[in-house]
JSON list of C-alpha atoms and ligand atoms in Angstrom, two decimals:
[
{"chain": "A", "resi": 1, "resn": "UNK", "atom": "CA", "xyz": [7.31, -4.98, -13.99]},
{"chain": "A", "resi": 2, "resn": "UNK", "atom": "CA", "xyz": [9.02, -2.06, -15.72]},
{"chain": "A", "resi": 3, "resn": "UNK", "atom": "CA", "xyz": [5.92, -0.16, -16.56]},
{"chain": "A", "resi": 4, "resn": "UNK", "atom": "CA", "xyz": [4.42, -0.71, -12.93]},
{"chain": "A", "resi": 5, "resn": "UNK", "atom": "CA", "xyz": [5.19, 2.89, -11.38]},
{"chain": "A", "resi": 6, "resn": "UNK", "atom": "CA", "xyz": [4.54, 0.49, -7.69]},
{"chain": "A", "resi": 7, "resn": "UNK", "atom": "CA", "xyz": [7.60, -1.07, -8.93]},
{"chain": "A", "resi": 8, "resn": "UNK", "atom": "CA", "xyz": [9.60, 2.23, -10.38]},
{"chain": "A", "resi": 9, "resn": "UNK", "atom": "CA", "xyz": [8.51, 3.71, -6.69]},
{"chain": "A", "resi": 10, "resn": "UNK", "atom": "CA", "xyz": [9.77, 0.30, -4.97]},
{"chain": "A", "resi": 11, "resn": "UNK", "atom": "CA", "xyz": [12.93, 0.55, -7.15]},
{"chain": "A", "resi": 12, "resn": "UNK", "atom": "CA", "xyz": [13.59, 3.97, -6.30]},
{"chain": "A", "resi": 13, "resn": "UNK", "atom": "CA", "xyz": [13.69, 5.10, -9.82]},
{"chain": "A", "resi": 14, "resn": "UNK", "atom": "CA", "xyz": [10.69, 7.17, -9.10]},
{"chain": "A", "resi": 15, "resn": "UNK", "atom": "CA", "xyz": [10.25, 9.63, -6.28]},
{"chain": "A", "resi": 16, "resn": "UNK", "atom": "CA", "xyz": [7.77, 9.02, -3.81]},
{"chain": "A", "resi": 17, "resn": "UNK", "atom": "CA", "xyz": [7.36, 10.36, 0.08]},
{"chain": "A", "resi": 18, "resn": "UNK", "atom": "CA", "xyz": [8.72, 7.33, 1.46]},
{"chain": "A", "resi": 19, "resn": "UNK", "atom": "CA", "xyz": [7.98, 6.53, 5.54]},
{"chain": "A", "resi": 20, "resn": "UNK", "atom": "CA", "xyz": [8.93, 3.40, 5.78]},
{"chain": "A", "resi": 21, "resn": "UNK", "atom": "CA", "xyz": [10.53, 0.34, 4.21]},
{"chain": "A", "resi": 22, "resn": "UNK", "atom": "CA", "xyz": [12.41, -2.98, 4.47]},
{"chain": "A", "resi": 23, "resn": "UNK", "atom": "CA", "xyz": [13.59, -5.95, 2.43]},
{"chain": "A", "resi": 24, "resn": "UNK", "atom": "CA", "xyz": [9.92, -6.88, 1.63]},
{"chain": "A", "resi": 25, "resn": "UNK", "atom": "CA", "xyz": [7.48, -3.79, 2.16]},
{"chain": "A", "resi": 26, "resn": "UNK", "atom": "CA", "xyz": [7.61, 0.39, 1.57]},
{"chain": "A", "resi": 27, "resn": "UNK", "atom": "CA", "xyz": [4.85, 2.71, 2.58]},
{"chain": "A", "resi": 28, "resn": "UNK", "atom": "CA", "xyz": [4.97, 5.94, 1.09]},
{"chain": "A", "resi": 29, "resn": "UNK", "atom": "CA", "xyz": [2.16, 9.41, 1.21]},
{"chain": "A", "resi": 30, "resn": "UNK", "atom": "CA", "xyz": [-0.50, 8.90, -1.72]},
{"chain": "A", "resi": 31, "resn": "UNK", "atom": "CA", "xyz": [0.14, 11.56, -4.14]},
{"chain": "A", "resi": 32, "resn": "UNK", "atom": "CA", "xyz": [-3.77, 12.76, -3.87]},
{"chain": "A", "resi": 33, "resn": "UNK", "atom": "CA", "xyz": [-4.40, 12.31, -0.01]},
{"chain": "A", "resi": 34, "resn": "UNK", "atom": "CA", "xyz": [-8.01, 12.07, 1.15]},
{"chain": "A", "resi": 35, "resn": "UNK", "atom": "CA", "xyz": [-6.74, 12.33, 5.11]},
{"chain": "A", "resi": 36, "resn": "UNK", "atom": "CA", "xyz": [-4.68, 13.76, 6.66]},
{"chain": "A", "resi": 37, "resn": "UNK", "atom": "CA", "xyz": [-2.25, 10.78, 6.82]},
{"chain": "A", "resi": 38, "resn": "UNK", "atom": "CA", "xyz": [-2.79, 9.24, 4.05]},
{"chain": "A", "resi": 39, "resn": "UNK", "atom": "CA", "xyz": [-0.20, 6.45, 3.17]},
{"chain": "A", "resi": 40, "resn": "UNK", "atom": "CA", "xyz": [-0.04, 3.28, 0.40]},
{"chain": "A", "resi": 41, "resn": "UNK", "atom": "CA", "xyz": [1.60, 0.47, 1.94]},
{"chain": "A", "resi": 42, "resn": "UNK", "atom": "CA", "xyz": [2.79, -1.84, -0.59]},
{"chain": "A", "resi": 43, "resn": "UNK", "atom": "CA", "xyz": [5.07, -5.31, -1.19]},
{"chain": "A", "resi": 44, "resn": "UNK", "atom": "CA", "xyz": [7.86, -4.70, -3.09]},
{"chain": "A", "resi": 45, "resn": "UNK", "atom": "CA", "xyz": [7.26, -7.72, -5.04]},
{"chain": "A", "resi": 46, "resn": "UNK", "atom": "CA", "xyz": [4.95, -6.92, -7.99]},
{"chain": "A", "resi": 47, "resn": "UNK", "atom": "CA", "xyz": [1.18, -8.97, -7.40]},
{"chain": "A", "resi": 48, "resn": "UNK", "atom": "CA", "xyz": [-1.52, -7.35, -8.89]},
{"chain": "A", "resi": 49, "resn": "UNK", "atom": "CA", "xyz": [-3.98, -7.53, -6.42]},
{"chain": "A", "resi": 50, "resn": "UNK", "atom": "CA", "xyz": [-5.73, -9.59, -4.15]},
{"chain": "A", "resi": 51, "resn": "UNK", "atom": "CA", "xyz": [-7.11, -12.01, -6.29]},
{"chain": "A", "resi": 52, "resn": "UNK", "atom": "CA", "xyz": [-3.02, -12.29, -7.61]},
{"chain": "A", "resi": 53, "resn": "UNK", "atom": "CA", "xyz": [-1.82, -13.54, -3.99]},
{"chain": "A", "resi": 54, "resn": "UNK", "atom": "CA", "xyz": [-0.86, -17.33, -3.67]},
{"chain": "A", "resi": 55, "resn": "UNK", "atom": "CA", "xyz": [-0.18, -19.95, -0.60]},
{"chain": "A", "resi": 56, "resn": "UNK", "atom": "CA", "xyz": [3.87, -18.63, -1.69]},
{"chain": "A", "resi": 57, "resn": "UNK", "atom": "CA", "xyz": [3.23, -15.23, -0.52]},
{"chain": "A", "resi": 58, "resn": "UNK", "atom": "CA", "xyz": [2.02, -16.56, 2.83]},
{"chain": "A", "resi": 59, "resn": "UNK", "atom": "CA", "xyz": [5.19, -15.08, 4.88]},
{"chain": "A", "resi": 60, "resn": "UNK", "atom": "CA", "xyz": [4.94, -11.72, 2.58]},
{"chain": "A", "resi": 61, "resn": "UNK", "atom": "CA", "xyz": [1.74, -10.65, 3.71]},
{"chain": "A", "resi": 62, "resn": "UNK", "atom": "CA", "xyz": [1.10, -11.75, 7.30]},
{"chain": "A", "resi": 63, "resn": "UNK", "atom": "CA", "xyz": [4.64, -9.38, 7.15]},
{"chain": "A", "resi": 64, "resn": "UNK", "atom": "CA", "xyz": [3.04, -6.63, 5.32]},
{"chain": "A", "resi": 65, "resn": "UNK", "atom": "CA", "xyz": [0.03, -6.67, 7.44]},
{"chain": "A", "resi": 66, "resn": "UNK", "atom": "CA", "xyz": [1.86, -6.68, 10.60]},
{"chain": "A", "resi": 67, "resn": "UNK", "atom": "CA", "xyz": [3.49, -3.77, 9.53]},
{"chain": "A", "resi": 68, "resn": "UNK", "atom": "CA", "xyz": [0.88, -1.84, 9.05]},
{"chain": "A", "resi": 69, "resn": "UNK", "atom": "CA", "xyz": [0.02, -0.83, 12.77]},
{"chain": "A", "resi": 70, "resn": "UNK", "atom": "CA", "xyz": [3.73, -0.18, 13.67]},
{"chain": "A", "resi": 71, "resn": "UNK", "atom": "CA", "xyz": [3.74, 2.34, 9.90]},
{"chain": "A", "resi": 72, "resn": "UNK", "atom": "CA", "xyz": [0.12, 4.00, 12.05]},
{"chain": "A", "resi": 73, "resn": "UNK", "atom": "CA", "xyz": [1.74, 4.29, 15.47]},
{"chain": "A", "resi": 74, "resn": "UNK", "atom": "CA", "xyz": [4.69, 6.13, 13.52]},
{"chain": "A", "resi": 75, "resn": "UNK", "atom": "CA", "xyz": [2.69, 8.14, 12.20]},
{"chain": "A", "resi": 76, "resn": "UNK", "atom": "CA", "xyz": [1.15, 9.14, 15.55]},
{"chain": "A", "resi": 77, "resn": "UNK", "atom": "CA", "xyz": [-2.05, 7.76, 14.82]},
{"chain": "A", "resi": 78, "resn": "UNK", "atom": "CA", "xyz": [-2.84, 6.25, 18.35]},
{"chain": "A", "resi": 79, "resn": "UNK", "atom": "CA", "xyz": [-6.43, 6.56, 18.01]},
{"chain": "A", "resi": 80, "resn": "UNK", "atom": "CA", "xyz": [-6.58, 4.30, 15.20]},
{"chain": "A", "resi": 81, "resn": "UNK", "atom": "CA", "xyz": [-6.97, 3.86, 11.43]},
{"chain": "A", "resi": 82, "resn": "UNK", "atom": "CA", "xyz": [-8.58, 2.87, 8.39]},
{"chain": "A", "resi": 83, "resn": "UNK", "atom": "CA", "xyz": [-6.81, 0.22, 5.90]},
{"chain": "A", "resi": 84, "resn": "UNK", "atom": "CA", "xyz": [-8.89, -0.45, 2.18]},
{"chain": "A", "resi": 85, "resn": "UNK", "atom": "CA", "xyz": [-7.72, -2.23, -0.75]},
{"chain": "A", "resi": 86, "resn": "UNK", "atom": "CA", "xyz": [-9.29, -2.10, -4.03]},
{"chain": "A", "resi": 87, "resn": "UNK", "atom": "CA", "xyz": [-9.31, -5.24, -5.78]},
{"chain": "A", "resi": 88, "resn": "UNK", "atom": "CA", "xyz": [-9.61, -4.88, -9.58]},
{"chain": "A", "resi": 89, "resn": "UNK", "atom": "CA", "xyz": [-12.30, -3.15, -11.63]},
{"chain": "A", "resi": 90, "resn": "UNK", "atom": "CA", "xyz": [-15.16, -4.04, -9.83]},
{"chain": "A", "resi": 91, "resn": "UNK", "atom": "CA", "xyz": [-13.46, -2.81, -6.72]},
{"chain": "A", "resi": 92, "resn": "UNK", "atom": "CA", "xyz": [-12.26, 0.61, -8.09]},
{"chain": "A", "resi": 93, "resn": "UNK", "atom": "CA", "xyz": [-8.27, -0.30, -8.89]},
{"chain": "A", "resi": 94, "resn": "UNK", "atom": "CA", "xyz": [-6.85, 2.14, -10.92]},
{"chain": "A", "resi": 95, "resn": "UNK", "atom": "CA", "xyz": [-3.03, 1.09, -10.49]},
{"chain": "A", "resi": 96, "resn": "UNK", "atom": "CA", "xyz": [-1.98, -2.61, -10.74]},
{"chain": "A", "resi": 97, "resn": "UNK", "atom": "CA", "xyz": [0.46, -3.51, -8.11]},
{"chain": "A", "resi": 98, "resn": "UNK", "atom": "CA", "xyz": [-1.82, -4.20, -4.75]},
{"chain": "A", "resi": 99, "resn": "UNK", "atom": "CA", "xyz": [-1.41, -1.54, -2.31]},
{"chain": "A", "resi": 100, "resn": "UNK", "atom": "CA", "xyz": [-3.40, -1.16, 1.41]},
{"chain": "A", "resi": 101, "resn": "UNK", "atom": "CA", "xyz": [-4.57, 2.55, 1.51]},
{"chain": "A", "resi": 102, "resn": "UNK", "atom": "CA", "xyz": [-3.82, 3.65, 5.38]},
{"chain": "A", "resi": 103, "resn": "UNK", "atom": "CA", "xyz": [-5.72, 6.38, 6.56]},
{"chain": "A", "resi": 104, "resn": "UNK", "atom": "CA", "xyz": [-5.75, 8.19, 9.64]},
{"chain": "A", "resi": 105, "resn": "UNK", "atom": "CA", "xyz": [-6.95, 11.88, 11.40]},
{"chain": "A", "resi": 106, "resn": "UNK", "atom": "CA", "xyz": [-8.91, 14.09, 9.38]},
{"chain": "A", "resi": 107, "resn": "UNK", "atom": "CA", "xyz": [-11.18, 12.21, 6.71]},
{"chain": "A", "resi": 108, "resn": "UNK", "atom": "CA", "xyz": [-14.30, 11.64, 5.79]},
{"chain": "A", "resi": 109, "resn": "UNK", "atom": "CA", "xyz": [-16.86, 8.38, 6.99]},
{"chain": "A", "resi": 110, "resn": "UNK", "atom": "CA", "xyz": [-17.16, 5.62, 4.84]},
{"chain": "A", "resi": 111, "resn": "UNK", "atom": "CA", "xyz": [-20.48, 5.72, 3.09]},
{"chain": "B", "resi": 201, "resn": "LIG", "atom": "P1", "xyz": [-6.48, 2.55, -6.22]},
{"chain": "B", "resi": 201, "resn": "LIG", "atom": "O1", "xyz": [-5.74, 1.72, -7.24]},
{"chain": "B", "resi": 201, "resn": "LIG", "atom": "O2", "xyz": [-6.49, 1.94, -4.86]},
{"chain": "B", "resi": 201, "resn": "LIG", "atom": "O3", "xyz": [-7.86, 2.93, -6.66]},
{"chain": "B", "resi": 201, "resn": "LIG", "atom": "O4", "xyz": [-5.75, 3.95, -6.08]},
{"chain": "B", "resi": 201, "resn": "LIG", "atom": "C1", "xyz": [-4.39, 4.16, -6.36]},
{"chain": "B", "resi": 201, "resn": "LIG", "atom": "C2", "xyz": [-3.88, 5.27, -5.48]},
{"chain": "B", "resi": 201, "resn": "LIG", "atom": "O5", "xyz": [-2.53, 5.52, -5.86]},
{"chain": "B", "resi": 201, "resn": "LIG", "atom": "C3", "xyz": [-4.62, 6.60, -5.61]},
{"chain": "B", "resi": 201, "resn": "LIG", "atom": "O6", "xyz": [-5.05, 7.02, -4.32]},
{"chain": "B", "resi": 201, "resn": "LIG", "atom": "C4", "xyz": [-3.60, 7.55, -6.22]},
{"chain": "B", "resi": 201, "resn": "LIG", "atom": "O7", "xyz": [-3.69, 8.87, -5.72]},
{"chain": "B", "resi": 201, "resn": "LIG", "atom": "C5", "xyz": [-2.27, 6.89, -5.85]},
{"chain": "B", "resi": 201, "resn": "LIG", "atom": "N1", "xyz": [-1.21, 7.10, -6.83]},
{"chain": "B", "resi": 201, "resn": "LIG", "atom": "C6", "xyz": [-1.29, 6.89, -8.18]},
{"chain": "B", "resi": 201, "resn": "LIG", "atom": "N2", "xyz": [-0.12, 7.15, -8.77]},
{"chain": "B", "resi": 201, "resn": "LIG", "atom": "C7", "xyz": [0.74, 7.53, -7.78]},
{"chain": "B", "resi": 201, "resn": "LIG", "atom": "C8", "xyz": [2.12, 7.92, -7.78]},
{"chain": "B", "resi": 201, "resn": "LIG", "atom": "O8", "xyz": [2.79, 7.98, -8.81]},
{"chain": "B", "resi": 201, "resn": "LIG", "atom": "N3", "xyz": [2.66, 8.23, -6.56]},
{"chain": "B", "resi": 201, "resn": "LIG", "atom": "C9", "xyz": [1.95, 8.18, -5.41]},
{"chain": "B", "resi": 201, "resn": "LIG", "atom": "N4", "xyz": [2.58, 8.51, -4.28]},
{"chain": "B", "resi": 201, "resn": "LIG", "atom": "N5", "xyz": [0.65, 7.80, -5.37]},
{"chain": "B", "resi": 201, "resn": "LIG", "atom": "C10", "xyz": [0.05, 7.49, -6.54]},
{"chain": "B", "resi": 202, "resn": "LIG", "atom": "ZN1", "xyz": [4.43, -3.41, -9.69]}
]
């Protein structure tokens, strides 16, 4: 999706504060953090959002979400972590290419 900037970042035709990536998944620092390592870890292939994923994209994110920990243990966050994904406008999406917010050390509870 050319006018996804997921994709742009994914591509590498957009800067982002990349930690981590291989052929299928990238994590880079949220531009806005609201923690102290904050983190979007995303599939490289564009799917808008939960409700987007299909039986085809089985492999993709059992990868993705096994990534995830190793990405938090990288990142020194030993103690643990706090993944959310906002699924369209009911669920507060503002960009359109799913993502898994990973959050770890200083932040705020959930309400
Ligand atoms: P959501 O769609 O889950 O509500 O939020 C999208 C998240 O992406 C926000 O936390 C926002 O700060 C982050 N974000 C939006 N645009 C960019 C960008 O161009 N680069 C980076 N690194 N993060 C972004
Ligand atoms: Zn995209």
């Amino acid at each position: 999706m050319a006018d996804c900037i997921f994709c742009r970042i994914a591509k590498g035709d957009v800067t982002a504060d990349i930690v981590y990536q291989d052929e299928q998944v990238i994590a880079f620092r949220d531009i806005q953090p609201k923690a102290a390592v904050h983190l979007l870890v995303i599939p490289r292939k564009h799917i808008e959002n939960l409700y987007d994923l299909e039986r085809a994209d089985q492999q993709l994110i059992a990868h993705l979400m096994l990534t995830i920990p190793k990405i938090a243990k990288q990142q020194g966050l030993d103690a643990g972590f706090r993944t959310v994904t906002n699924t369209g406008h009911g669920g507060g999406q503002e960009v359109w290419h799913m993502h898994f917010h990973l959050m770890g050390g200083d932040m705020p509870p959930m309400q």
